[in-house]
Coordinates of C-alpha atoms in Angstrom, one line a residue:
M81 CA 141.6 119.0 117.9
T82 CA 138.0 118.2 118.5
L83 CA 135.6 115.9 116.7
E84 CA 132.2 117.6 116.5
L85 CA 128.8 116.3 115.7
R86 CA 126.0 118.9 115.6
W87 CA 122.3 119.3 114.5
F88 CA 120.4 122.5 114.0
F89 CA 116.6 123.1 114.2
P90 CA 114.3 126.0 113.6
G91 CA 112.2 127.6 116.4
A92 CA 112.6 127.9 120.1
L93 CA 114.2 125.2 122.2
P94 CA 111.4 122.7 123.1
N95 CA 110.9 121.5 126.7
A96 CA 111.8 117.9 126.0
P97 CA 115.5 118.4 124.9
R98 CA 115.9 121.1 127.6
R99 CA 114.7 118.7 130.3
W100 CA 117.0 116.0 128.8
I101 CA 120.1 118.0 129.3
D102 CA 119.0 119.7 132.5
V103 CA 117.5 116.8 134.4
V104 CA 117.9 113.4 132.6
L105 CA 121.6 113.4 131.9
P106 CA 123.8 112.7 135.0
G107 CA 125.9 115.4 136.6
P108 CA 125.8 118.6 138.6
P109 CA 123.1 121.2 137.9
V110 CA 123.3 122.9 134.5
V111 CA 123.9 126.6 134.6
P112 CA 122.6 128.3 131.4
A113 CA 125.2 130.7 130.0
A114 CA 124.3 133.6 127.7
R115 CA 126.8 135.1 125.2
S116 CA 127.0 136.7 121.8
D117 CA 129.3 135.6 119.0
L118 CA 130.2 137.6 115.9
Y119 CA 130.9 135.3 112.9
L120 CA 133.2 136.5 110.1
V121 CA 132.2 134.7 107.0
A122 CA 134.5 133.3 104.3
S123 CA 132.0 132.8 101.4
G124 CA 132.0 129.3 100.0
R125 CA 134.3 128.0 102.8
D126 CA 132.3 125.9 105.2
D127 CA 135.6 124.4 106.3
V128 CA 136.8 127.7 107.9
G129 CA 135.3 129.3 111.0
L130 CA 136.3 132.7 112.3
K131 CA 134.5 134.5 115.2
L132 CA 134.9 137.0 117.9
R133 CA 133.6 136.2 121.4
E134 CA 134.3 137.3 124.9
R135 CA 137.6 139.2 124.0
K136 CA 138.8 136.3 122.0
L137 CA 139.5 135.8 118.3
E138 CA 139.0 132.2 117.3
L139 CA 140.0 130.5 114.0
K140 CA 139.2 126.9 113.2
L141 CA 139.8 124.7 110.2
R142 CA 138.0 121.5 109.3
R143 CA 140.5 118.7 108.7
R144 CA 138.0 116.0 107.7
S145 CA 134.3 115.0 107.8
A146 CA 132.5 111.7 107.3
A147 CA 129.0 110.2 107.6
F148 CA 127.9 108.8 110.9
A149 CA 125.0 106.5 111.7
G150 CA 123.9 105.1 115.1
R151 CA 123.6 101.3 115.5
N152 CA 119.8 101.3 115.4
G153 CA 119.7 103.7 112.4
S154 CA 117.6 106.3 114.3
V155 CA 120.5 108.8 114.5
S156 CA 122.7 110.0 111.6
G157 CA 124.9 113.0 111.1
V158 CA 128.2 114.4 109.8
P159 CA 131.1 114.5 112.4
E160 CA 133.8 117.1 111.6
L161 CA 137.3 117.2 112.9
W162 CA 138.3 120.8 113.7
E163 CA 141.7 122.3 114.5
K164 CA 141.5 125.5 116.5
W165 CA 143.6 128.6 117.3
M166 CA 142.6 131.3 119.7
W167 CA 144.0 134.7 120.5
S168 CA 142.9 136.6 123.7
Y169 CA 143.3 140.4 123.8
D170 CA 143.3 142.8 126.8
R171 CA 141.5 145.8 125.3
E172 CA 138.3 145.3 123.5
T173 CA 139.1 148.0 121.0
D174 CA 142.2 146.2 119.7
V175 CA 140.2 143.7 117.7
D176 CA 136.8 145.3 117.8
R177 CA 138.1 148.2 115.8
G178 CA 139.6 146.0 113.1
F179 CA 136.9 143.3 112.7
A180 CA 133.6 144.4 114.2
R181 CA 133.4 148.2 113.4
Q182 CA 133.6 149.8 110.0
A183 CA 134.7 146.5 108.6
R184 CA 134.3 144.9 105.2
G185 CA 133.0 141.5 104.4
L186 CA 130.1 139.3 105.6
R187 CA 129.5 138.9 109.3
L188 CA 126.6 137.6 111.4
A189 CA 125.9 138.2 115.1
V190 CA 124.4 135.2 117.0
R191 CA 123.0 135.3 120.5
K192 CA 123.3 132.1 122.4
I193 CA 122.1 130.6 125.7
R194 CA 124.1 127.4 126.2
R195 CA 123.4 124.4 128.4
R196 CA 126.4 122.1 128.6
R197 CA 127.6 119.0 130.3
K198 CA 131.0 117.4 130.2
Y199 CA 132.1 113.8 130.8
E200 CA 135.5 112.3 131.2
V201 CA 135.8 109.0 129.3
R202 CA 137.3 106.4 131.7
R203 CA 138.2 102.7 131.4
G204 CA 135.6 100.7 129.5
F205 CA 134.3 104.0 128.0
A206 CA 132.5 104.8 131.2
L207 CA 131.3 108.5 131.2
H208 CA 132.1 110.3 134.5
P209 CA 130.6 113.8 134.9
I210 CA 133.1 116.6 135.4
D211 CA 133.0 120.4 135.4
V212 CA 132.7 121.9 131.9
E213 CA 135.9 123.9 132.4
H214 CA 137.9 120.9 133.7
E215 CA 140.4 119.5 131.2
A216 CA 140.7 115.8 130.5
E217 CA 142.7 113.7 128.1
R218 CA 139.6 111.9 126.9
A219 CA 136.3 113.6 127.2
V220 CA 133.0 114.5 125.5
L221 CA 131.1 117.8 125.8
V222 CA 127.4 117.8 125.1
E223 CA 125.4 121.0 124.7
V224 CA 121.9 122.2 123.9
T225 CA 121.9 125.9 122.9
D226 CA 119.2 128.5 122.1
L227 CA 120.1 130.7 119.2
V228 CA 118.8 134.0 118.0
V229 CA 120.0 135.3 114.6
L230 CA 118.5 138.1 112.4
G231 CA 115.4 138.1 114.7
R232 CA 114.7 134.4 114.3
R233 CA 115.1 131.6 116.8
F234 CA 116.8 128.3 116.3
W235 CA 118.4 125.7 118.6
T236 CA 121.2 123.2 118.3
L237 CA 122.3 119.9 119.8
G238 CA 126.0 119.2 119.7
F239 CA 128.8 116.8 120.9
D240 CA 132.5 117.6 121.0
A241 CA 134.8 114.6 121.5
I242 CA 138.4 115.1 122.8
G243 CA 141.0 112.4 122.7
P244 CA 144.0 110.9 120.8
D245 CA 143.5 110.8 117.0
R246 CA 143.4 107.0 116.9
N247 CA 140.3 106.7 119.0
V248 CA 138.5 110.0 119.0
D249 CA 135.9 108.6 116.6
T250 CA 135.2 105.8 119.0
I251 CA 134.9 108.2 121.9
L252 CA 132.3 110.2 119.9
A253 CA 130.3 107.2 118.7
R254 CA 130.1 105.6 122.2
A255 CA 129.2 108.8 123.9
V256 CA 126.4 109.6 121.4
E257 CA 125.0 106.1 121.8
K258 CA 125.0 106.3 125.6
L259 CA 123.8 109.9 126.0
L260 CA 121.1 109.8 123.4
A261 CA 119.6 106.7 124.8
A262 CA 117.1 108.9 126.7
F263 CA 116.8 111.7 124.2
P264 CA 113.3 112.5 123.0
R265 CA 112.0 110.7 119.9
T266 CA 111.4 114.0 118.2
P267 CA 113.0 115.9 116.5
R268 CA 114.7 113.3 114.4
L269 CA 118.5 113.6 114.4
S270 CA 119.3 113.2 110.7
S271 CA 122.2 114.1 108.4
G272 CA 120.1 116.7 106.6
R273 CA 120.2 118.8 109.7
S274 CA 123.8 118.1 110.7
F275 CA 126.6 120.6 109.9
G276 CA 129.0 122.9 111.6
Y277 CA 128.5 126.5 112.6
P278 CA 130.4 127.9 109.5
D279 CA 127.9 126.1 107.2
W280 CA 124.9 127.1 109.3
V281 CA 125.9 130.7 109.3
M282 CA 126.3 130.8 105.5
R283 CA 122.8 129.2 105.2
R284 CA 121.4 132.0 107.4
L285 CA 123.0 134.6 105.1
G286 CA 121.8 132.8 102.0
K287 CA 125.3 132.1 100.8
P288 CA 126.0 128.6 99.4

């Protein structure tokens, strides 16, 4: 499971948050990665995420969510605990035929350019930079991503905390506090812009 905290904003990714993740945060050089995800929408269910990406079918269910506020009150959001399942397939037609082509139901294609950093959480909650593909028992992944959907541009800032259930909330809170210390003053990170991808996708489709 991962505990995720995310904010969405309209428009192209500004220079300040791009520089924050590319230059200001510690770690190896960031390599932007482009991809396209196809979201399959369960209307009225922002606690269910289903998408196709890179020959994988991913399902995730939200187990809980709660309000979050930073110590100084300048940051607020809604962390969500997600449980995920993933199925990889060899031939693109196996799943593409069933879900992407001649299919019923709501769906939305989202193009992304992701910038990510990952930190292993060590003794005393020290954050040690590691490769984004490296697995660690306690870690936090931070990303800033350009989005294009239905011809419009957006961007998102997100944190994913990984760790034992008993302290994953603390891992997220400590990481957010440390990593956002040098984040630009604008835009404001508020609860009104904080939700998961399933909710955001339904908003783009005009589905409550």
